[in-house]
XYZ file of C-alpha atoms in Angstrom:
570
model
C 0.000 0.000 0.000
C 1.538 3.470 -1.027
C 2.209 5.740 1.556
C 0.469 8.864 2.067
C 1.613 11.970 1.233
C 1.781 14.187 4.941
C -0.974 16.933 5.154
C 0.157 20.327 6.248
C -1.353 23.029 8.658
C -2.774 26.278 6.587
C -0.851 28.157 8.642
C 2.673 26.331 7.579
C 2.023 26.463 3.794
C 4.209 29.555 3.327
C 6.860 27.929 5.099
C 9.220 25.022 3.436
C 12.662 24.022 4.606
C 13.604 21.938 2.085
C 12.976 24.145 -0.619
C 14.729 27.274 1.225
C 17.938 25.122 2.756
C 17.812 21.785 0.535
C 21.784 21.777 0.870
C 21.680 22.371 4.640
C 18.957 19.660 4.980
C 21.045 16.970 3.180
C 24.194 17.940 5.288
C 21.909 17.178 8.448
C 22.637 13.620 7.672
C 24.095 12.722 11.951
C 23.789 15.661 14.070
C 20.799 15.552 16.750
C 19.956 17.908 19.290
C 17.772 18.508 22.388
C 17.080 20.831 24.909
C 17.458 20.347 28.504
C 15.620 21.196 31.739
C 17.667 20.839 35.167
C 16.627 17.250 35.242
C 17.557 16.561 31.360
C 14.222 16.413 29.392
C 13.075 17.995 26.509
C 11.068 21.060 27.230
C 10.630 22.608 23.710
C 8.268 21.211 21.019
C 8.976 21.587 17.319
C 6.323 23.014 15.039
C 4.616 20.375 13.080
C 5.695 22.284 9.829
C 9.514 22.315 9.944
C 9.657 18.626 8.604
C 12.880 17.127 6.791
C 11.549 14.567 3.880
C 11.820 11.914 6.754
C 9.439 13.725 8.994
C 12.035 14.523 11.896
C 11.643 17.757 13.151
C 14.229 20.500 12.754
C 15.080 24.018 14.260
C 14.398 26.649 11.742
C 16.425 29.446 13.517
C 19.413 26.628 14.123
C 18.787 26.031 10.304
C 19.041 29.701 9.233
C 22.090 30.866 11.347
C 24.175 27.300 11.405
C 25.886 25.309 8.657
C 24.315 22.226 9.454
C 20.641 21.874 10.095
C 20.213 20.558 13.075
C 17.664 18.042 13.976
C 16.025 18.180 16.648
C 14.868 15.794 20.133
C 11.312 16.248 21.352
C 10.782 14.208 24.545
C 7.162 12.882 24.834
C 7.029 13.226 28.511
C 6.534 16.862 28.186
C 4.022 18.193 25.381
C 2.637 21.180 24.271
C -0.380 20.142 22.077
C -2.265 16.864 22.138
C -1.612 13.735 20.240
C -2.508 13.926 16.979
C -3.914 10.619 16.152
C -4.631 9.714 12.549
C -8.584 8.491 11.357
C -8.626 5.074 11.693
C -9.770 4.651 7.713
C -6.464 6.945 6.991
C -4.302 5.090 8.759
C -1.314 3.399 6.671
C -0.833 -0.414 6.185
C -2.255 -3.507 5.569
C -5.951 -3.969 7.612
C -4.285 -0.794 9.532
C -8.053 -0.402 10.543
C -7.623 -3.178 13.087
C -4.813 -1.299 15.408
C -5.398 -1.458 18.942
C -2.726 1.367 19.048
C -3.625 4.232 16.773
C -1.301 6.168 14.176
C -0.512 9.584 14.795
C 1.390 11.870 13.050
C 4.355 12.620 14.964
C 5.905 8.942 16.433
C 8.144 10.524 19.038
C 4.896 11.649 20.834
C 3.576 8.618 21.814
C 3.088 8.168 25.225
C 6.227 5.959 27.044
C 3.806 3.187 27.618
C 3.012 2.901 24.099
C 6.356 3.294 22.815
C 7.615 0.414 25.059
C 4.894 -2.143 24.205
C 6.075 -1.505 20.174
C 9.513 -1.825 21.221
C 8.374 -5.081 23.395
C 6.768 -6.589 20.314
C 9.257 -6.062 17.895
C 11.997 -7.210 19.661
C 9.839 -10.538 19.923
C 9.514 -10.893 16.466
C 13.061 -9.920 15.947
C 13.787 -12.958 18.205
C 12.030 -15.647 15.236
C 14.733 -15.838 12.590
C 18.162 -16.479 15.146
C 15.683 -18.968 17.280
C 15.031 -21.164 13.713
C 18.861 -21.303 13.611
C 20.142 -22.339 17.156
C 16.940 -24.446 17.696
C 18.008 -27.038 15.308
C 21.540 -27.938 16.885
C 20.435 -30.301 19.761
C 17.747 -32.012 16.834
C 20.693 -32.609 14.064
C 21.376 -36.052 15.075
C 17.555 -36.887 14.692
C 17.240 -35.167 11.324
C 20.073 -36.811 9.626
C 18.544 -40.552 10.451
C 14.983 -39.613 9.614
C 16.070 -38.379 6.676
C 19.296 -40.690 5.951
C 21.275 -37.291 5.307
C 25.158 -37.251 6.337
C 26.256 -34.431 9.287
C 27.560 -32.571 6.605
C 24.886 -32.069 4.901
C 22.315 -31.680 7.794
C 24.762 -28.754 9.009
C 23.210 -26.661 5.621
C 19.941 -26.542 7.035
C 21.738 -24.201 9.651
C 24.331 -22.702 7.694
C 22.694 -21.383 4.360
C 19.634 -20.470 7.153
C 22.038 -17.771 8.605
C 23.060 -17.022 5.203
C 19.718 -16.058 4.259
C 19.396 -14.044 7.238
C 22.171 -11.772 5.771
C 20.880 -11.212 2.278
C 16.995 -11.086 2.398
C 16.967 -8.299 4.600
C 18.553 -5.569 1.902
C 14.875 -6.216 0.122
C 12.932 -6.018 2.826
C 14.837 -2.515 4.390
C 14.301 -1.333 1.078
C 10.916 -2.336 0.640
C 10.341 -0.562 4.245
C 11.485 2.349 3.155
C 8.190 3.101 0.504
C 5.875 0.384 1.111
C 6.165 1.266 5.278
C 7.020 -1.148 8.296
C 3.835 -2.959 9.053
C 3.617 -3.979 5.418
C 6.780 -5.621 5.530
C 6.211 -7.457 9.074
C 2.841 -8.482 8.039
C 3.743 -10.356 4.657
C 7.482 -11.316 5.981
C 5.908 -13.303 8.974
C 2.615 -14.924 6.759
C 5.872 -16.034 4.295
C 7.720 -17.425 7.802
C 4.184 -19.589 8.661
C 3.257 -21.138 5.479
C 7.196 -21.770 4.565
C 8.459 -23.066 7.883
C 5.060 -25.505 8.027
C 6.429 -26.516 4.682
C 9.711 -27.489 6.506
C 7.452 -29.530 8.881
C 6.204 -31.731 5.843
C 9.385 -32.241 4.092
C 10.534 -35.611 2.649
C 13.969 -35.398 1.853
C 16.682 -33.151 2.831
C 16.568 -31.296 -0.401
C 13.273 -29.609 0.045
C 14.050 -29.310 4.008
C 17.064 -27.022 3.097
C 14.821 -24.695 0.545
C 12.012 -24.232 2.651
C 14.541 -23.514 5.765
C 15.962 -21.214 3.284
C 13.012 -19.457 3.091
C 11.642 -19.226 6.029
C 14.989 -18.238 7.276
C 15.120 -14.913 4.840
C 11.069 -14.011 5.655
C 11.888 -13.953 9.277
C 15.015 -11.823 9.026
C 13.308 -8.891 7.492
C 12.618 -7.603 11.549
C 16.620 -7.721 11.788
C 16.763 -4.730 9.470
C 13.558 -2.754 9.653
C 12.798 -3.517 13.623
C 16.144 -1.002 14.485
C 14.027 1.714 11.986
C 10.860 1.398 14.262
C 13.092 1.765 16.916
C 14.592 4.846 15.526
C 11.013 5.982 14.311
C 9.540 6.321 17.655
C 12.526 6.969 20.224
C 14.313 10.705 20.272
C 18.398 9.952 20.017
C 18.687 10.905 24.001
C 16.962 7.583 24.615
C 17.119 5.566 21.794
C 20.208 3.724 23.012
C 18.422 2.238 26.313
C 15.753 1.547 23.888
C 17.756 -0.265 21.290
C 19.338 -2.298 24.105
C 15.551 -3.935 24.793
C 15.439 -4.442 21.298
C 18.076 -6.529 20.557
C 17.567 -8.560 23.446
C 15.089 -10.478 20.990
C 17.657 -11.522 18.007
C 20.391 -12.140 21.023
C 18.153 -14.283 23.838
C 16.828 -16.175 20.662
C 19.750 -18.450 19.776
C 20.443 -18.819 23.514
C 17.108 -19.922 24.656
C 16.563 -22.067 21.883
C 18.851 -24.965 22.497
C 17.191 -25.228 25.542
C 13.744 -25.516 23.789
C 15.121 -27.824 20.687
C 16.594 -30.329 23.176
C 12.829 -30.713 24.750
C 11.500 -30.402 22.027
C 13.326 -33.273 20.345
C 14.032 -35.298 22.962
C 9.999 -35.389 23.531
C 8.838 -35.305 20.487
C 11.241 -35.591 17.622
C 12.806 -32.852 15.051
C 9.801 -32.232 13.695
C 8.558 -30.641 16.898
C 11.185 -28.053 16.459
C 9.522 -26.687 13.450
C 5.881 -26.485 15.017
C 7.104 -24.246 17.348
C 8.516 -21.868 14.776
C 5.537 -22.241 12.530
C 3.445 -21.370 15.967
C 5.732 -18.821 16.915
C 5.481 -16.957 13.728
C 1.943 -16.824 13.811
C 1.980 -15.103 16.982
C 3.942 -12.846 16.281
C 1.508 -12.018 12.934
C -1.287 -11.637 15.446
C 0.845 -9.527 17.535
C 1.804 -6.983 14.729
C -1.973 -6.928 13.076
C -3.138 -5.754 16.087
C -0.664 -3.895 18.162
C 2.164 -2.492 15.842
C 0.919 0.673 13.480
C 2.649 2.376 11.168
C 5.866 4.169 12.158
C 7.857 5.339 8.995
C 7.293 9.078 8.749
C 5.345 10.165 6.007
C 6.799 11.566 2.819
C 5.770 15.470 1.414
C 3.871 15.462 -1.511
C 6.035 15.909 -4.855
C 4.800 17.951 -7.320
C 3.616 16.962 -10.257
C 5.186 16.906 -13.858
C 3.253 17.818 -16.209
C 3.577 16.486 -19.738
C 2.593 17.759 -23.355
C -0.043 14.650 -23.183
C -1.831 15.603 -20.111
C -4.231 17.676 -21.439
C -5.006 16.725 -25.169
C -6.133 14.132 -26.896
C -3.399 13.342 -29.231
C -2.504 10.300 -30.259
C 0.514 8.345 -28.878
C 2.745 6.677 -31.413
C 3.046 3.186 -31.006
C 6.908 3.919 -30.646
C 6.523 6.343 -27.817
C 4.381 4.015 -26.006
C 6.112 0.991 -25.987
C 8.944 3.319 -24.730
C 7.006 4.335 -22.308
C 6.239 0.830 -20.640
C 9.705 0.141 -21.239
C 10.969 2.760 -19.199
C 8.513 1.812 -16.059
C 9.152 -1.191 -16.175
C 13.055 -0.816 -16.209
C 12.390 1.527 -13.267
C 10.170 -0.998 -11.424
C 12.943 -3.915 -12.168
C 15.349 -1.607 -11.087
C 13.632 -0.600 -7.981
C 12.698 -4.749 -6.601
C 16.320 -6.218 -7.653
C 19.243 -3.585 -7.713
C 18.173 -1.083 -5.499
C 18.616 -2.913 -2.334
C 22.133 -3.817 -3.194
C 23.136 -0.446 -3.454
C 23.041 -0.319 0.640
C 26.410 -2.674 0.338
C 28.063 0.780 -1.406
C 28.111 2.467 1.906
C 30.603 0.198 3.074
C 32.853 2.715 0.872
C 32.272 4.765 4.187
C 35.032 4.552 6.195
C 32.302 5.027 9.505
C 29.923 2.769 8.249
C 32.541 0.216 7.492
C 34.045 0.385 10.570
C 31.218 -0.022 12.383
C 29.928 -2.669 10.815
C 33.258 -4.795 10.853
C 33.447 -4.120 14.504
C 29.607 -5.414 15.136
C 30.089 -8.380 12.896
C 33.710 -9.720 14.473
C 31.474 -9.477 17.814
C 28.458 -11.720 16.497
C 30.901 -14.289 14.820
C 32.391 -14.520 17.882
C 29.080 -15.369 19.362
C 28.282 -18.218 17.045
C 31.870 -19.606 17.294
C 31.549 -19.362 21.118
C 28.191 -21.465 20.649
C 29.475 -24.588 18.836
C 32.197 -24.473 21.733
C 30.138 -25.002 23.981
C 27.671 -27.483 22.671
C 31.267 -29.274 21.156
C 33.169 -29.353 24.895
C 30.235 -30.058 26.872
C 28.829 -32.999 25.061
C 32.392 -34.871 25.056
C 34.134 -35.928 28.283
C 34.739 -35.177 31.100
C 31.437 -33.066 30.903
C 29.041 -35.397 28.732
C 25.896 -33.503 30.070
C 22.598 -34.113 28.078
C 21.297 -32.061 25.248
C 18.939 -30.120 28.224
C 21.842 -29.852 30.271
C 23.662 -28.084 27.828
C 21.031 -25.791 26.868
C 20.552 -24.529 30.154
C 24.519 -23.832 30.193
C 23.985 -21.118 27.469
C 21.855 -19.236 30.228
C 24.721 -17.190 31.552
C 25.144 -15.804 28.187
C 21.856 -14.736 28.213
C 22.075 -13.022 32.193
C 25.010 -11.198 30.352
C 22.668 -9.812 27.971
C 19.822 -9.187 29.716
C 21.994 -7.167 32.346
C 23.699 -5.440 29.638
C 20.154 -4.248 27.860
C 19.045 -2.769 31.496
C 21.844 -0.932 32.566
C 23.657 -0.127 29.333
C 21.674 1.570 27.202
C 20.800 4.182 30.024
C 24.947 4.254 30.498
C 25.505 4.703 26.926
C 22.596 7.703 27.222
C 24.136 9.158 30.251
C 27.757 9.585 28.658
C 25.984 11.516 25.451
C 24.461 13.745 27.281
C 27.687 14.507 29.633
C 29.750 14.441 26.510
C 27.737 17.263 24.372
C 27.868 19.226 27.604
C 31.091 18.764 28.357
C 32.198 20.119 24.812
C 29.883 22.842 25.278
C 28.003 21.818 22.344
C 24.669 23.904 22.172
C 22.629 25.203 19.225
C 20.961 28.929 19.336
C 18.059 28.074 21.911
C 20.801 26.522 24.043
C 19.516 23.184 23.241
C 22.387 19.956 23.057
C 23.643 18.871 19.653
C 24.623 15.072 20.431
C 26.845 13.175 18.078
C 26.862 9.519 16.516
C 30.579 8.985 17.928
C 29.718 10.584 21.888
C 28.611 6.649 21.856
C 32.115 5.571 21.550
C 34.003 6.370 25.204
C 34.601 4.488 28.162
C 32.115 2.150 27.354
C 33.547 1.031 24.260
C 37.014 0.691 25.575
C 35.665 -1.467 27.965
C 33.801 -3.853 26.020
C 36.434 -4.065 23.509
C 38.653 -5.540 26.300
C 35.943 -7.180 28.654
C 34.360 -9.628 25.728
C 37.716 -10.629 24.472
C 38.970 -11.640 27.643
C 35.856 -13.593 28.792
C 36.624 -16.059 25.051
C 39.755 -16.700 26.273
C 38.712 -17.422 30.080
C 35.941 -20.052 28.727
C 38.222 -21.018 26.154
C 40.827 -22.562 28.357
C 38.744 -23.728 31.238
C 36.837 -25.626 28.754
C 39.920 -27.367 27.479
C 41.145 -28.523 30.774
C 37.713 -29.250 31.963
C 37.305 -26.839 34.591
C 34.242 -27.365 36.542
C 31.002 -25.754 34.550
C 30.851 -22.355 36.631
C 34.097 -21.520 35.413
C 33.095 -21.084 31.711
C 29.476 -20.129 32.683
C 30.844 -17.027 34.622
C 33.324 -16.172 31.337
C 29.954 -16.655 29.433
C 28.094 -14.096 31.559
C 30.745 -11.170 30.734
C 31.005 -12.322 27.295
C 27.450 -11.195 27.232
C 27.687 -8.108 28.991
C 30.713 -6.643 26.514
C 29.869 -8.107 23.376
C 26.084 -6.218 24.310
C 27.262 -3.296 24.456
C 29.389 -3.549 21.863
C 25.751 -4.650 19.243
C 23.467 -2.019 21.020
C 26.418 0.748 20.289
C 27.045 -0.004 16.727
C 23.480 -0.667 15.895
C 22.257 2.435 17.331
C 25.482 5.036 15.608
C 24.747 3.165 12.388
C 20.626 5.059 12.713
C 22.608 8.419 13.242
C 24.930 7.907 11.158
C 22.285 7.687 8.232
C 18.878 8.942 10.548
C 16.952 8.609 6.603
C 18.181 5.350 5.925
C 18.043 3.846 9.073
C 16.741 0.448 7.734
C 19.552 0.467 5.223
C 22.505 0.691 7.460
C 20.886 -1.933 10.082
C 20.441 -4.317 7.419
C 23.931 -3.641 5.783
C 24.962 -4.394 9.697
C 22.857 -7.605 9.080
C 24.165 -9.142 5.952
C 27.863 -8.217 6.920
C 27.702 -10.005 10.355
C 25.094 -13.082 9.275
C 27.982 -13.551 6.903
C 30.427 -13.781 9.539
C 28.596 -15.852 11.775
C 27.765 -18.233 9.231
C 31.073 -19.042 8.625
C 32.194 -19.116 12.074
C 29.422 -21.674 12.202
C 30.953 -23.537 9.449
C 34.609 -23.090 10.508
C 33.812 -23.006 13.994
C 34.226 -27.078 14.513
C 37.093 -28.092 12.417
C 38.707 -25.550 13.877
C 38.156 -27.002 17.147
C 39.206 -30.455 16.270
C 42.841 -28.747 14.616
C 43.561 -26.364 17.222
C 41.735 -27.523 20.546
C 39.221 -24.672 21.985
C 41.583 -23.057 24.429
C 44.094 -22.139 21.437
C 40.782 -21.161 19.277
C 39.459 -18.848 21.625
C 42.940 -17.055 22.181
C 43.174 -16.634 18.792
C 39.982 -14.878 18.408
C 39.886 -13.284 22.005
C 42.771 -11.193 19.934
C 41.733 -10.688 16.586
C 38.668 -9.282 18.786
C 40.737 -6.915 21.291
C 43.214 -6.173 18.572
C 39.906 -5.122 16.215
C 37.982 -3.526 18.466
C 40.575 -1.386 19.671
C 42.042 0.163 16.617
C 38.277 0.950 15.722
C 37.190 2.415 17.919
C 40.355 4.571 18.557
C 39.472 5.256 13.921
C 36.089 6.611 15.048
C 36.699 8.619 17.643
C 39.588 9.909 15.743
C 37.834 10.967 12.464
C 34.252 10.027 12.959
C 33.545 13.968 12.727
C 34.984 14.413 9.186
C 33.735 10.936 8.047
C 30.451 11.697 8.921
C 30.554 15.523 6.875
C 31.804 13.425 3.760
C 29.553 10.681 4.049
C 26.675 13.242 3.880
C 28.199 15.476 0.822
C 28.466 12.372 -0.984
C 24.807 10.923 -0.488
C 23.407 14.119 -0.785
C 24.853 15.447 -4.295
């Protein structure tokens, strides 16, 4: 469904930003502001009117007297004017009529409550497509007699799963982008039901590994597009704590699942494994017809062209014509099968790139930490059952679930010291915060904290060091390597605040990539090297990578970032 052009007061029709400053608004690409009361929330509200094409609000005096237009935080805890909630029969999206929570206008209004019970649900249907790949390890044995398939080739049904998790999601960001969020959740998620109940009723390992395939990619799309709600509906000040809850759902996912696959299959076969995906799917399609509206700001109106053939009723040469179609449907083509690769190009930014290499060595690490412990505690001297094992990835998860409360607020708390520290105010006194205030103490510690936990499991693994040992490694390893995803996640929004859903999903593809090979890689390597020599190796490609990056972007994040925005702005 096409999204609606935005409708504009009377009394702001004389006034149009983009038209006056265009080159101002595309240089606005990363800097956000907001004012501050004595106990640091937004006191100020922004006129409806002074909309960049992505609908955030920006200062028009900032605009007029600074080089950079500035745009601007609104905190909905304080508000000058009521919500402005949209008709229910205007309201964007597919059966958008059947929202328990209405649309309005301006996201970063709604009330907290609302805006955590959105962030609540997405991050539950961001947790479907990493479940479907961690739930099948404890059920691989069963699989590959039921369906007289070698290891090898039962280990594709996970593999080219993650795989598709990296690559799907440039369509669906894209798609996001025009066609809105709930249109993608609703048709990704009825794709992930009928395809993974197709899974269920496969015969042979060939049509297992296409409809996992499948499935897989329909899933992913809330990896990429979830972080844009995010960013849709939370102001920059808080929109690191927020994007901490988020990603609790794609991280808890692959570490609660082994837990439910070994039940599951011990119980009730592999099959089992599947019905709970297909089930889980579906709830999450019920959750998102009814409780997730539209977020993506809407676009202004373009103006029209007119042609010479608008008005008259001359004839159209067959030529013309067929040039015509031609053309549109280059431009459609063009639009459903290049376009989304073009979000790989920003990888030519060194900020983007760096980012994104830094989040992805992180989540490889992850997966390679996984098959380590599903490879040293199923052997001797541990030998624990495929429940028993699952449970042991629960520490991980503490690690993460501590990290999402406490450092997102952190990571907040050091912007907002940061921008006042430098003095950094617009005209009206208001803070400008930067993408790279998100890279200080917090990212030297993680950088250093994750690392060393790899090699603490690694080695106690190896010698076969009672289970706490590794389990308390596994708990920091959570905590750093959290911070280090909610960080880069959140910077790659600001970085590119109007194509949010493009750099997440870049993020996506580059790190699904990574931790599909580590899944590959991740047990011959064990078998060559032994886990404690593994996990050194990586604990410092990790420290050693982390480091130097973040040391880059604090460096030169500032005149990355003005490039980055003369280039996608020309």
């Amino acid at each position: 469904m096409a999204v609606e052009p935005e409708k504009v007061d009377e009394k702001s029709e004389s006034i149009d930003i983009n038209r006056e400053h265009p080159e101002d608004e595309d240089a606005a690409a990363s800097i956000t502001t907001a004012s501050q009361d004595g106990e640091g929330r937004s006191i100020d509200a922004v006129p409806e009117q002074l909309l960049t094409p992505n609908g955030i609000p920006v200062d028009e005096e900032a605009a007029a007297t600074t080089p950079m237009e500035r745009v601007r935080s609104q905190a909905s805890s304080v508000r000058s004017r009521p919500l402005s909630i949209v008709p229910r029969l205007k309201r964007r999206g597919f059966l958008a009529q059947l929202t328990l929570v209405p649309e309005v206008e301006r996201p970063y209004e709604y009330p907290n409550k609302v805006k955590w019970t959105i962030t609540a649900f997405i991050a539950l249907a961001a947790c479907a497509a990493p479940m479907g790949s961690a739930i099948f390890y404890p059920a691989l044995p069963d699989m590959s007699k039921d369906l007289q398939a070698s290891a090898t080739v039962v280990n594709l049904t996970v593999a080219l799963y993650m795989l598709a998790m990296s690559i799907f999601p440039l369509w669906w960001s894209s798609f996001s982008e025009t066609l809105g969020r709930r249109n993608i959740y609703l048709s990704s998620f009825f794709l992930n039901v009928v395809f993974s109940l197709l899974s269920g009723l496969s015969v042979n390992i060939g049509m297992l590994i296409v409809f996992r395939v499948l499935s897989g990619g329909a899933a992913a799309s809330v990896q990429a597009v979830g972080a844009g709600t995010i960013a849709d509906i939370w102001e920059p000040r808080e929109r690191g704590r927020a994007m901490g809850y988020f990603y609790l759902g794609p991280l808890m996912g692959p570490l609660l699942a082994p837990i439910i696959g070994g039940a599951l299959t011990e119980g009730f076969g592999w099959r089992s494994t599947v019905w709970f995906l297909t089930a889980y799917g579906a709830v999450v399609f019920v959750l998102v017809l009814f409780c997730v509206p539209e977020t993506l700001a809407k676009r202004r109106p373009t103006a029209a062209v007119e042609t010479s053939h608008t008005n008259d009723l001359s004839r159209v040469s067959t030529t013309l014509s067929v040039q015509l179609y031609t053309k549109h449907a280059a431009a459609w083509l063009k639009r459903c099968f290049l376009d989304p690769l073009e979000v790989i190009m920003y990888l030519r930014f060194p900020a983007v790139a760096i980012t994104v290499y830094y989040a992805a060595i992180t989540f490889g690490s992850l997966y390679v930490l996984n098959i380590s412990l599903q490879s040293a505690f199923s052997q001797a001297p541990y030998s624990y059952s495929a429940i028993i094992i699952g449970l042991l990835y629960l520490p991980s998860s503490l690690g993460y679930f501590a990290a999402s409360m406490l450092g997102g607020r952190w990571i907040d708390r050091i912007m907002v010291r940061a921008a006042e520290k430098a003095q950094r105010y617009d005209a009206n006194g208001k803070l400008i915060y930067l993408p790279e205030d998100r890279m200080r103490e917090n990212a030297w510690i993680s950088a250093t904290l994750y690392p060393g936990a790899l090699i603490w499991s690694g080695w106690t693994l190896q010698y076969g060091v009672h289970w706490a040992a590794p389990s308390v490694a596994n708990f920091f390893f959570g905590v750093g390597s959290m911070l280090v995803f909610s960080a880069a996640t959140t910077m790659l929004t600001e970085f590119m605040p109007r194509r949010s859903s493009s750099g997440v999903a870049l993020n996506n593809f580059v790190r699904n990539i990574f931790s599909c090979t580590g899944g590959v890689v991740g047990q011959p390597l064990i078998d060559a090297m032994g886990i404690g020599w593994l996990m050194t190796m990586l604990g410092l490609i990790s420290w050693l990578s982390g480091n130097i990056a973040i040391w880059l972007l604090r460096k030169n994040s500032r005149k990355w970032r003005e490039q980055m925005d003369k280039a996608l702005n020309k």
